[in-house]
mmCIF file of C-alpha atoms in Angstrom:
data_model
loop_
_atom_site.group_PDB
_atom_site.id
_atom_site.type_symbol
_atom_site.label_atom_id
_atom_site.label_comp_id
_atom_site.label_asym_id
_atom_site.label_seq_id
_atom_site.Cartn_x
_atom_site.Cartn_y
_atom_site.Cartn_z
ATOM 1 C CA MET A 1 -25.813 9.515 14.467
ATOM 2 C CA ASN A 2 -28.219 7.242 12.611
ATOM 3 C CA ARG A 3 -26.473 6.672 9.254
ATOM 4 C CA ILE A 4 -22.784 6.084 8.611
ATOM 5 C CA VAL A 5 -21.382 5.410 5.154
ATOM 6 C CA VAL A 6 -17.954 3.902 4.500
ATOM 7 C CA VAL A 7 -16.811 4.286 0.891
ATOM 8 C CA GLY A 8 -14.235 1.664 0.006
ATOM 9 C CA ALA A 9 -14.691 -2.070 0.645
ATOM 10 C CA SER A 10 -10.997 -2.378 1.435
ATOM 11 C CA ALA A 11 -8.952 -3.452 4.434
ATOM 12 C CA ALA A 12 -9.378 0.070 5.818
ATOM 13 C CA GLY A 13 -13.094 0.118 5.087
ATOM 14 C CA LEU A 14 -13.606 -3.292 6.671
ATOM 15 C CA ALA A 15 -11.658 -2.280 9.769
ATOM 16 C CA ALA A 16 -13.836 0.826 10.030
ATOM 17 C CA VAL A 17 -17.195 -0.965 9.870
ATOM 18 C CA GLU A 18 -16.080 -3.685 12.271
ATOM 19 C CA THR A 19 -14.820 -1.088 14.743
ATOM 20 C CA LEU A 20 -18.054 0.873 14.546
ATOM 21 C CA ARG A 21 -20.084 -2.214 15.434
ATOM 22 C CA ARG A 22 -17.617 -3.284 18.114
ATOM 23 C CA GLU A 23 -17.818 0.170 19.690
ATOM 24 C CA GLY A 24 -21.587 -0.104 19.919
ATOM 25 C CA TYR A 25 -22.873 1.714 16.848
ATOM 26 C CA ASP A 26 -26.243 0.174 15.973
ATOM 27 C CA GLY A 27 -27.499 2.540 13.266
ATOM 28 C CA THR A 28 -27.597 2.042 9.502
ATOM 29 C CA LEU A 29 -24.120 1.195 8.219
ATOM 30 C CA THR A 30 -23.449 1.208 4.472
ATOM 31 C CA LEU A 31 -20.281 -0.149 2.886
ATOM 32 C CA VAL A 32 -19.707 0.879 -0.733
ATOM 33 C CA GLY A 33 -17.150 -0.815 -2.980
ATOM 34 C CA ASP A 34 -16.373 -0.531 -6.680
ATOM 35 C CA GLU A 35 -15.392 -4.210 -6.983
ATOM 36 C CA LEU A 36 -17.878 -7.071 -6.806
ATOM 37 C CA HIS A 37 -15.578 -8.911 -4.412
ATOM 38 C CA THR A 38 -16.093 -8.619 -0.687
ATOM 39 C CA PRO A 39 -13.066 -7.128 1.152
ATOM 40 C CA TYR A 40 -9.842 -9.028 0.525
ATOM 41 C CA ASP A 41 -6.159 -8.775 1.372
ATOM 42 C CA ARG A 42 -3.900 -7.148 -1.229
ATOM 43 C CA PRO A 43 -0.290 -7.923 -0.145
ATOM 44 C CA PRO A 44 -0.569 -11.620 -1.151
ATOM 45 C CA LEU A 45 -1.576 -10.648 -4.707
ATOM 46 C CA SER A 46 2.027 -10.032 -5.790
ATOM 47 C CA LYS A 47 3.307 -13.033 -3.852
ATOM 48 C CA GLN A 48 1.172 -16.070 -2.974
ATOM 49 C CA VAL A 49 -1.651 -15.423 -5.459
ATOM 50 C CA LEU A 50 0.628 -14.555 -8.379
ATOM 51 C CA SER A 51 2.690 -17.679 -7.700
ATOM 52 C CA ALA A 52 -0.494 -19.798 -7.387
ATOM 53 C CA GLU A 53 0.537 -20.914 -3.901
ATOM 54 C CA TRP A 54 -2.819 -19.652 -2.667
ATOM 55 C CA ALA A 55 -6.247 -20.153 -4.134
ATOM 56 C CA PRO A 56 -8.044 -16.853 -4.806
ATOM 57 C CA ASP A 57 -10.543 -17.322 -1.985
ATOM 58 C CA ARG A 58 -7.748 -17.430 0.591
ATOM 59 C CA VAL A 59 -7.285 -13.658 0.410
ATOM 60 C CA THR A 60 -10.907 -13.020 1.432
ATOM 61 C CA LEU A 61 -10.806 -11.186 4.757
ATOM 62 C CA ARG A 62 -14.201 -12.291 6.078
ATOM 63 C CA VAL A 63 -16.510 -15.152 5.191
ATOM 64 C CA PRO A 64 -20.139 -14.269 4.309
ATOM 65 C CA SER A 65 -21.454 -15.173 7.764
ATOM 66 C CA GLU A 66 -19.012 -12.756 9.407
ATOM 67 C CA LEU A 67 -20.085 -9.938 7.115
ATOM 68 C CA ASP A 68 -23.734 -10.807 7.691
ATOM 69 C CA SER A 69 -23.227 -10.484 11.439
ATOM 70 C CA LEU A 70 -22.239 -6.834 10.960
ATOM 71 C CA GLY A 71 -25.651 -5.937 9.604
ATOM 72 C CA LEU A 72 -24.237 -3.979 6.689
ATOM 73 C CA GLU A 73 -25.981 -2.453 3.738
ATOM 74 C CA LEU A 74 -23.498 -3.703 1.149
ATOM 75 C CA ARG A 75 -23.270 -1.792 -2.128
ATOM 76 C CA LEU A 76 -20.646 -3.711 -4.093
ATOM 77 C CA GLY A 77 -19.738 -3.326 -7.750
ATOM 78 C CA VAL A 78 -20.638 0.349 -7.821
ATOM 79 C CA ALA A 79 -18.198 3.242 -7.466
ATOM 80 C CA ALA A 80 -18.816 6.515 -5.666
ATOM 81 C CA SER A 81 -19.133 9.331 -8.204
ATOM 82 C CA GLY A 82 -19.666 12.405 -6.052
ATOM 83 C CA LEU A 83 -20.029 13.859 -2.574
ATOM 84 C CA ASP A 84 -22.287 16.657 -1.377
ATOM 85 C CA VAL A 85 -20.952 17.678 2.022
ATOM 86 C CA ALA A 86 -23.694 20.257 2.647
ATOM 87 C CA ASP A 87 -26.415 17.744 1.806
ATOM 88 C CA ARG A 88 -24.517 14.872 3.459
ATOM 89 C CA THR A 89 -25.009 12.597 0.472
ATOM 90 C CA VAL A 90 -22.745 10.230 -1.430
ATOM 91 C CA ARG A 91 -23.634 9.867 -5.111
ATOM 92 C CA LEU A 92 -22.989 6.510 -6.778
ATOM 93 C CA ALA A 93 -22.161 5.652 -10.381
ATOM 94 C CA ASP A 94 -25.462 3.804 -10.853
ATOM 95 C CA GLY A 95 -27.357 7.065 -10.318
ATOM 96 C CA SER A 96 -28.405 6.366 -6.747
ATOM 97 C CA ALA A 97 -27.485 8.383 -3.675
ATOM 98 C CA VAL A 98 -26.752 7.357 -0.087
ATOM 99 C CA PRO A 99 -27.371 9.829 2.757
ATOM 100 C CA TYR A 100 -25.081 9.913 5.775
ATOM 101 C CA ASP A 101 -24.610 11.497 9.177
ATOM 102 C CA GLY A 102 -20.985 10.339 9.273
ATOM 103 C CA LEU A 103 -18.676 9.363 6.414
ATOM 104 C CA ILE A 104 -15.365 7.504 6.145
ATOM 105 C CA VAL A 105 -13.518 7.701 2.829
ATOM 106 C CA ALA A 106 -11.393 4.617 2.171
ATOM 107 C CA THR A 107 -11.285 4.545 -1.628
ATOM 108 C CA GLY A 108 -7.625 3.578 -1.866
ATOM 109 C CA VAL A 109 -5.442 4.072 -4.918
ATOM 110 C CA ARG A 110 -5.192 2.915 -8.518
ATOM 111 C CA PRO A 111 -2.072 2.049 -10.536
ATOM 112 C CA ARG A 112 -0.330 4.623 -12.677
ATOM 113 C CA ARG A 113 -0.267 3.561 -16.307
ATOM 114 C CA LEU A 114 1.814 4.161 -19.406
ATOM 115 C CA PRO A 115 0.591 5.100 -22.881
ATOM 116 C CA GLY A 116 -0.262 2.109 -25.027
ATOM 117 C CA GLU A 117 -2.444 -0.952 -24.641
ATOM 118 C CA GLY A 118 -2.020 -4.450 -23.335
ATOM 119 C CA ALA A 119 0.105 -3.986 -20.229
ATOM 120 C CA HIS A 120 -0.795 -5.570 -16.923
ATOM 121 C CA VAL A 121 -1.080 -3.734 -13.624
ATOM 122 C CA LEU A 122 -1.246 -5.381 -10.219
ATOM 123 C CA ARG A 123 -3.742 -3.905 -7.789
ATOM 124 C CA THR A 124 -6.810 -6.134 -7.748
ATOM 125 C CA LEU A 125 -7.438 -9.847 -7.371
ATOM 126 C CA ASP A 126 -8.509 -9.999 -11.010
ATOM 127 C CA ASP A 127 -5.242 -8.288 -12.032
ATOM 128 C CA ALA A 128 -3.203 -10.928 -10.223
ATOM 129 C CA LEU A 129 -5.150 -13.848 -11.657
ATOM 130 C CA THR A 130 -4.932 -12.484 -15.204
ATOM 131 C CA LEU A 131 -1.159 -12.061 -15.002
ATOM 132 C CA ARG A 132 -0.712 -15.456 -13.353
ATOM 133 C CA GLU A 133 -2.337 -17.138 -16.338
ATOM 134 C CA ARG A 134 0.310 -15.619 -18.608
ATOM 135 C CA LEU A 135 3.409 -16.630 -16.657
ATOM 136 C CA TRP A 136 5.143 -19.876 -17.506
ATOM 137 C CA PRO A 137 8.687 -21.120 -18.110
ATOM 138 C CA GLY A 138 10.404 -19.239 -20.901
ATOM 139 C CA GLN A 139 7.807 -16.473 -21.098
ATOM 140 C CA ARG A 140 9.436 -13.061 -21.575
ATOM 141 C CA LEU A 141 8.170 -10.604 -18.966
ATOM 142 C CA VAL A 142 9.155 -6.948 -18.778
ATOM 143 C CA VAL A 143 8.446 -5.303 -15.438
ATOM 144 C CA VAL A 144 8.484 -1.506 -15.566
ATOM 145 C CA GLY A 145 9.362 -0.156 -12.118
ATOM 146 C CA ALA A 146 11.674 -1.763 -9.568
ATOM 147 C CA GLY A 147 9.872 -0.579 -6.440
ATOM 148 C CA PHE A 148 8.634 -3.111 -3.908
ATOM 149 C CA LEU A 149 5.633 -4.208 -6.001
ATOM 150 C CA GLY A 150 7.631 -4.599 -9.205
ATOM 151 C CA ALA A 151 10.445 -6.373 -7.374
ATOM 152 C CA GLU A 152 8.057 -8.825 -5.712
ATOM 153 C CA ALA A 153 6.360 -9.635 -9.016
ATOM 154 C CA ALA A 154 9.736 -10.037 -10.743
ATOM 155 C CA ALA A 155 10.853 -12.472 -8.032
ATOM 156 C CA VAL A 156 7.707 -14.584 -8.429
ATOM 157 C CA ALA A 157 7.963 -14.590 -12.234
ATOM 158 C CA TRP A 158 11.602 -15.673 -12.016
ATOM 159 C CA ARG A 159 10.643 -18.509 -9.697
ATOM 160 C CA LEU A 160 8.021 -19.611 -12.222
ATOM 161 C CA GLY A 161 10.697 -19.820 -14.901
ATOM 162 C CA ALA A 162 9.937 -16.639 -16.834
ATOM 163 C CA GLN A 163 12.684 -14.585 -18.470
ATOM 164 C CA VAL A 164 12.414 -11.333 -16.519
ATOM 165 C CA THR A 165 13.624 -7.885 -17.520
ATOM 166 C CA LEU A 166 13.238 -5.298 -14.763
ATOM 167 C CA LEU A 167 13.409 -1.653 -15.837
ATOM 168 C CA GLU A 168 13.938 1.255 -13.442
ATOM 169 C CA PRO A 169 14.436 4.978 -14.274
ATOM 170 C CA ALA A 170 16.463 5.731 -11.131
ATOM 171 C CA PRO A 171 20.180 4.889 -10.943
ATOM 172 C CA VAL A 172 19.535 2.733 -7.864
ATOM 173 C CA PRO A 173 16.122 1.132 -7.272
ATOM 174 C CA LEU A 174 14.343 2.322 -4.116
ATOM 175 C CA ALA A 175 17.168 4.708 -3.226
ATOM 176 C CA HIS A 176 14.680 7.513 -2.591
ATOM 177 C CA ALA A 177 13.015 5.389 0.081
ATOM 178 C CA VAL A 178 15.718 3.217 1.622
ATOM 179 C CA GLY A 179 18.991 4.877 0.600
ATOM 180 C CA GLU A 180 21.518 3.941 -2.084
ATOM 181 C CA GLU A 181 23.480 1.348 -0.125
ATOM 182 C CA VAL A 182 20.413 -0.626 0.911
ATOM 183 C CA GLY A 183 18.940 -0.191 -2.569
ATOM 184 C CA ARG A 184 22.033 -1.811 -4.081
ATOM 185 C CA VAL A 185 21.721 -4.781 -1.741
ATOM 186 C CA LEU A 186 18.107 -5.331 -2.760
ATOM 187 C CA SER A 187 19.085 -4.983 -6.427
ATOM 188 C CA ARG A 188 21.816 -7.577 -6.059
ATOM 189 C CA ALA A 189 19.225 -10.236 -5.274
ATOM 190 C CA HIS A 190 17.801 -9.841 -8.790
ATOM 191 C CA LEU A 191 21.158 -9.774 -10.545
ATOM 192 C CA GLU A 192 22.418 -12.876 -8.766
ATOM 193 C CA ARG A 193 19.475 -14.842 -10.138
ATOM 194 C CA GLY A 194 19.854 -13.707 -13.708
ATOM 195 C CA VAL A 195 17.087 -11.122 -13.821
ATOM 196 C CA ASP A 196 17.985 -8.504 -16.426
ATOM 197 C CA LEU A 197 17.861 -5.426 -14.188
ATOM 198 C CA ARG A 198 18.449 -2.196 -16.086
ATOM 199 C CA THR A 199 18.608 1.103 -14.221
ATOM 200 C CA GLY A 200 18.545 4.653 -15.527
ATOM 201 C CA VAL A 201 16.063 3.489 -18.159
ATOM 202 C CA ALA A 202 12.887 5.481 -18.872
ATOM 203 C CA VAL A 203 9.961 3.732 -20.570
ATOM 204 C CA THR A 204 7.713 5.983 -22.660
ATOM 205 C CA GLU A 205 5.055 3.574 -23.869
ATOM 206 C CA VAL A 206 3.816 0.022 -24.163
ATOM 207 C CA THR A 207 3.833 -1.382 -27.688
ATOM 208 C CA GLU A 208 2.352 -4.467 -29.324
ATOM 209 C CA ASP A 209 5.720 -6.179 -29.031
ATOM 210 C CA GLY A 210 6.914 -4.912 -25.634
ATOM 211 C CA VAL A 211 7.971 -1.428 -24.521
ATOM 212 C CA ARG A 212 9.620 1.612 -26.071
ATOM 213 C CA LEU A 213 12.308 3.522 -24.195
ATOM 214 C CA ALA A 214 12.971 7.256 -24.118
ATOM 215 C CA ASP A 215 15.960 6.830 -26.423
ATOM 216 C CA GLY A 216 13.762 5.142 -29.021
ATOM 217 C CA ALA A 217 15.005 1.622 -28.366
ATOM 218 C CA GLU A 218 12.487 -1.175 -27.948
ATOM 219 C CA ILE A 219 12.536 -4.193 -25.666
ATOM 220 C CA GLU A 220 10.491 -7.141 -26.836
ATOM 221 C CA ALA A 221 8.282 -9.004 -24.397
ATOM 222 C CA ASP A 222 5.435 -11.485 -24.329
ATOM 223 C CA GLU A 223 3.901 -9.693 -21.341
ATOM 224 C CA VAL A 224 4.465 -6.315 -19.690
ATOM 225 C CA LEU A 225 3.734 -5.400 -16.074
ATOM 226 C CA VAL A 226 3.647 -1.692 -15.232
ATOM 227 C CA ALA A 227 4.474 -1.039 -11.561
ATOM 228 C CA ILE A 228 5.334 2.668 -11.498
ATOM 229 C CA GLY A 229 3.365 3.745 -8.450
ATOM 230 C CA SER A 230 -0.215 4.721 -7.819
ATOM 231 C CA LEU A 231 -2.670 7.594 -7.699
ATOM 232 C CA PRO A 232 -5.147 8.170 -4.843
ATOM 233 C CA ASN A 233 -8.783 7.760 -5.854
ATOM 234 C CA VAL A 234 -10.022 11.288 -5.141
ATOM 235 C CA GLU A 235 -11.543 12.369 -8.472
ATOM 236 C CA TRP A 236 -15.057 11.684 -7.206
ATOM 237 C CA LEU A 237 -14.417 14.334 -4.536
ATOM 238 C CA ALA A 238 -13.492 17.093 -7.024
ATOM 239 C CA ASP A 239 -16.594 19.205 -6.371
ATOM 240 C CA SER A 240 -17.061 18.252 -2.737
ATOM 241 C CA GLY A 241 -15.111 21.092 -1.160
ATOM 242 C CA LEU A 242 -12.783 18.649 0.601
ATOM 243 C CA ALA A 243 -9.083 19.430 0.355
ATOM 244 C CA VAL A 244 -7.443 16.898 -1.956
ATOM 245 C CA GLY A 245 -3.773 16.842 -2.892
ATOM 246 C CA ASP A 246 -2.078 13.500 -3.271
ATOM 247 C CA GLY A 247 -4.899 12.091 -1.179
ATOM 248 C CA VAL A 248 -7.698 13.335 1.061
ATOM 249 C CA VAL A 249 -6.075 15.932 3.302
ATOM 250 C CA CYS A 250 -6.857 15.311 6.979
ATOM 251 C CA ASP A 251 -5.775 16.535 10.389
ATOM 252 C CA GLU A 252 -4.123 14.405 13.058
ATOM 253 C CA TYR A 253 -7.506 12.828 13.868
ATOM 254 C CA CYS A 254 -7.992 11.705 10.233
ATOM 255 C CA GLU A 255 -10.809 14.245 9.840
ATOM 256 C CA ALA A 256 -11.166 15.960 6.455
ATOM 257 C CA ALA A 257 -14.315 17.960 7.257
ATOM 258 C CA ARG A 258 -16.898 17.909 9.987
ATOM 259 C CA GLY A 259 -18.176 14.350 10.196
ATOM 260 C CA VAL A 260 -15.983 13.222 7.283
ATOM 261 C CA TYR A 261 -12.894 11.087 7.927
ATOM 262 C CA ALA A 262 -10.458 9.242 5.680
ATOM 263 C CA ALA A 263 -8.410 6.081 6.138
ATOM 264 C CA GLY A 264 -6.003 3.841 4.299
ATOM 265 C CA ASP A 265 -4.045 4.478 1.113
ATOM 266 C CA VAL A 266 -6.174 7.488 0.128
ATOM 267 C CA ALA A 267 -5.696 9.425 3.377
ATOM 268 C CA ARG A 268 -3.037 12.117 3.728
ATOM 269 C CA TRP A 269 -2.986 13.019 7.386
ATOM 270 C CA TYR A 270 -0.739 14.850 9.806
ATOM 271 C CA ASN A 271 1.198 12.356 11.911
ATOM 272 C CA PRO A 272 2.275 14.192 15.089
ATOM 273 C CA LEU A 273 4.841 11.519 15.938
ATOM 274 C CA PHE A 274 6.953 12.596 12.967
ATOM 275 C CA GLY A 275 5.642 16.139 12.590
ATOM 276 C CA VAL A 276 4.808 15.724 8.910
ATOM 277 C CA SER A 277 1.843 15.073 6.654
ATOM 278 C CA MET A 278 2.044 11.590 5.165
ATOM 279 C CA ARG A 279 0.139 9.127 3.036
ATOM 280 C CA ILE A 280 1.046 5.490 3.676
ATOM 281 C CA GLU A 281 0.257 2.649 1.271
ATOM 282 C CA HIS A 282 0.830 -0.252 3.634
ATOM 283 C CA ARG A 283 -1.555 -2.946 4.800
ATOM 284 C CA THR A 284 -0.969 -2.514 8.532
ATOM 285 C CA ASN A 285 -1.583 1.224 8.341
ATOM 286 C CA ALA A 286 -4.845 0.689 6.456
ATOM 287 C CA ALA A 287 -6.335 -1.443 9.205
ATOM 288 C CA GLU A 288 -5.056 0.728 12.056
ATOM 289 C CA GLN A 289 -6.252 3.941 10.417
ATOM 290 C CA GLY A 290 -9.647 2.455 9.605
ATOM 291 C CA MET A 291 -10.101 1.680 13.297
ATOM 292 C CA ALA A 292 -8.842 5.097 14.398
ATOM 293 C CA ALA A 293 -11.097 6.980 11.985
ATOM 294 C CA ALA A 294 -14.127 4.961 13.111
ATOM 295 C CA ARG A 295 -13.490 5.636 16.785
ATOM 296 C CA ASN A 296 -12.940 9.353 16.234
ATOM 297 C CA LEU A 297 -16.072 9.654 14.106
ATOM 298 C CA LEU A 298 -18.165 7.842 16.683
ATOM 299 C CA ASN A 299 -16.758 9.635 19.737
ATOM 300 C CA PRO A 300 -15.710 13.138 18.649
ATOM 301 C CA GLU A 301 -15.477 14.367 22.234
ATOM 302 C CA ALA A 302 -12.826 11.739 23.012
ATOM 303 C CA ARG A 303 -10.844 11.852 19.786
ATOM 304 C CA LYS A 304 -7.254 10.658 19.753
ATOM 305 C CA ALA A 305 -4.569 11.681 17.294
ATOM 306 C CA PHE A 306 -3.524 8.924 14.918
ATOM 307 C CA ALA A 307 0.228 8.769 15.475
ATOM 308 C CA PRO A 308 1.441 5.298 14.472
ATOM 309 C CA VAL A 309 4.875 3.967 13.696
ATOM 310 C CA PRO A 310 4.261 2.811 10.095
ATOM 311 C CA TYR A 311 5.248 -0.772 9.293
ATOM 312 C CA PHE A 312 5.698 -2.645 6.046
ATOM 313 C CA TRP A 313 7.222 -5.881 4.836
ATOM 314 C CA SER A 314 8.238 -7.391 1.527
ATOM 315 C CA ASP A 315 9.163 -10.924 0.449
ATOM 316 C CA GLN A 316 11.581 -11.225 -2.477
ATOM 317 C CA TYR A 317 13.270 -14.524 -3.323
ATOM 318 C CA ASP A 318 14.633 -15.726 0.032
ATOM 319 C CA MET A 319 14.715 -12.223 1.527
ATOM 320 C CA LYS A 320 12.337 -11.075 4.239
ATOM 321 C CA ILE A 321 12.372 -7.273 4.380
ATOM 322 C CA GLN A 322 10.786 -5.413 7.310
ATOM 323 C CA ALA A 323 10.690 -1.721 8.080
ATOM 324 C CA TYR A 324 9.327 0.512 10.823
ATOM 325 C CA GLY A 325 8.978 4.277 10.819
ATOM 326 C CA TYR A 326 9.090 6.920 8.115
ATOM 327 C CA LEU A 327 12.104 6.371 5.891
ATOM 328 C CA ARG A 328 11.399 8.985 3.220
ATOM 329 C CA GLY A 329 13.253 12.237 3.574
ATOM 330 C CA HIS A 330 15.979 10.637 5.683
ATOM 331 C CA GLU A 331 19.319 12.419 5.985
ATOM 332 C CA GLU A 332 21.507 9.519 7.060
ATOM 333 C CA VAL A 333 21.508 5.729 6.937
ATOM 334 C CA ARG A 334 23.673 3.636 9.235
ATOM 335 C CA VAL A 335 24.019 -0.151 9.428
ATOM 336 C CA VAL A 336 23.690 -0.932 13.130
ATOM 337 C CA GLU A 337 23.579 -4.737 13.048
ATOM 338 C CA GLY A 338 24.944 -7.299 10.601
ATOM 339 C CA GLU A 339 26.586 -6.593 7.257
ATOM 340 C CA LEU A 340 25.153 -5.378 3.973
ATOM 341 C CA ALA A 341 27.439 -7.734 2.061
ATOM 342 C CA GLU A 342 25.984 -10.720 3.901
ATOM 343 C CA GLY A 343 22.418 -9.767 3.121
ATOM 344 C CA ARG A 344 21.498 -9.879 6.799
ATOM 345 C CA PHE A 345 21.429 -6.503 8.504
ATOM 346 C CA VAL A 346 19.541 -3.758 10.315
ATOM 347 C CA ALA A 347 19.829 -0.205 8.967
ATOM 348 C CA ALA A 348 18.757 2.856 10.979
ATOM 349 C CA TYR A 349 17.534 6.101 9.407
ATOM 350 C CA ARG A 350 18.010 9.626 10.733
ATOM 351 C CA ARG A 351 15.809 12.634 10.061
ATOM 352 C CA GLY A 352 16.920 15.757 11.871
ATOM 353 C CA GLU A 353 18.269 14.726 15.255
ATOM 354 C CA ARG A 354 16.068 11.711 15.795
ATOM 355 C CA LEU A 355 15.709 8.111 14.760
ATOM 356 C CA SER A 356 12.992 8.134 12.094
ATOM 357 C CA GLY A 357 13.040 4.587 10.794
ATOM 358 C CA VAL A 358 14.695 1.195 10.646
ATOM 359 C CA LEU A 359 14.841 -1.463 7.927
ATOM 360 C CA ALA A 360 15.995 -5.048 8.312
ATOM 361 C CA VAL A 361 16.721 -7.917 5.970
ATOM 362 C CA GLY A 362 16.944 -11.493 7.157
ATOM 363 C CA VAL A 363 16.446 -10.929 10.874
ATOM 364 C CA PRO A 364 13.737 -12.277 13.212
ATOM 365 C CA PRO A 365 10.816 -9.946 14.034
ATOM 366 C CA LYS A 366 11.832 -9.867 17.706
ATOM 367 C CA VAL A 367 15.046 -8.067 16.750
ATOM 368 C CA MET A 368 12.921 -5.196 15.475
ATOM 369 C CA ARG A 369 10.786 -4.677 18.577
ATOM 370 C CA GLY A 370 13.293 -2.552 20.445
ATOM 371 C CA TRP A 371 13.880 -0.391 17.373
ATOM 372 C CA ARG A 372 10.153 0.109 16.908
ATOM 373 C CA GLN A 373 9.827 1.248 20.505
ATOM 374 C CA ALA A 374 12.706 3.686 20.092
ATOM 375 C CA ILE A 375 10.962 5.264 17.095
ATOM 376 C CA ALA A 376 7.659 5.385 18.975
ATOM 377 C CA VAL A 377 9.151 7.393 21.857
ATOM 378 C CA GLY A 378 11.016 9.772 19.534
ATOM 379 C CA ALA A 379 14.470 8.576 20.526
ATOM 380 C CA ALA A 380 17.365 10.871 19.726
ATOM 381 C CA TRP A 381 19.677 9.587 17.009
ATOM 382 C CA GLY A 382 22.797 9.478 19.169
ATOM 383 C CA GLU A 383 20.987 7.689 21.943
ATOM 384 C CA ALA A 384 19.463 5.119 19.587
ATOM 385 C CA VAL A 385 22.489 4.166 17.502
ATOM 386 C CA GLY A 386 25.203 4.807 20.069
#
């Protein structure tokens, strides 16, 4: 294998190229990215960068000398526009083409948007810096979407003195992911600080003066942030023959076609630990999957299934939220340590007859280690929760 191309200069893409070099690959290695920035970390964008606690360069994952040592052919500021699997060629938006013997797709996701102009989204470093410039005491900010990203941004804006209105179409924010009881606890943190959290509210468009709701009412705002989820960047693969459906569809090895693998937010793969196909938009998964895809591409005869216990965290106000496992599709939630009312607890999630996930608020990481291990070994629900 003389030429490997990684499309996506992301955390997953960086992990892939570093793993390839670490595993001994010494052929031509091309890293393509649609942003001019070298790979950077995204979780701090809605926290430390938005709050101006960190300078922009602090999110850079590798300094120039470290990237230089990888011997990469860097193609930054140009998006992939097409893939010819038969010809083993990636077409780029500038009209050029890059041949490959092996390919890793790590093109990530992009924010969903609403009709209308002028709203902010929060996915890139430039997005975060642009919004940060518009947040100051007294500024009226409407955040559409009370998921983890919207909640984090709302918490930062509140801390900066903005008047925050947080709009969510569901009756209880995040209930689909963490359950209604836990969702109410997370919501309470906003309400206690005076954030105007409104649930069961559908926003139809962004206007010059704010947002318009489904019932025709308008909410005025100086700035609007839309945080209503994301879409995997797979349009460039439309004519490639790869299976795409809410991501690049892969097997348990992260392989989408012979010699073509996917990693990170864009990859929908079969996770044998949980017995389901999943697409995970979390930082830890991106790095781990980038490494796994690289190893499997480089050593197909010794491939290993990618079967992680997903992990994510969120910082909101004074709350540290951590979760392991696959919480979606759970059938039962049980508080196994602490109390919801105290805002310090561990909640376990059941899917079928097994422990599928655990979420904690306000507890040390070491408390979670045993729960993570129980999920990793497929512990039965009764055995895990007693």
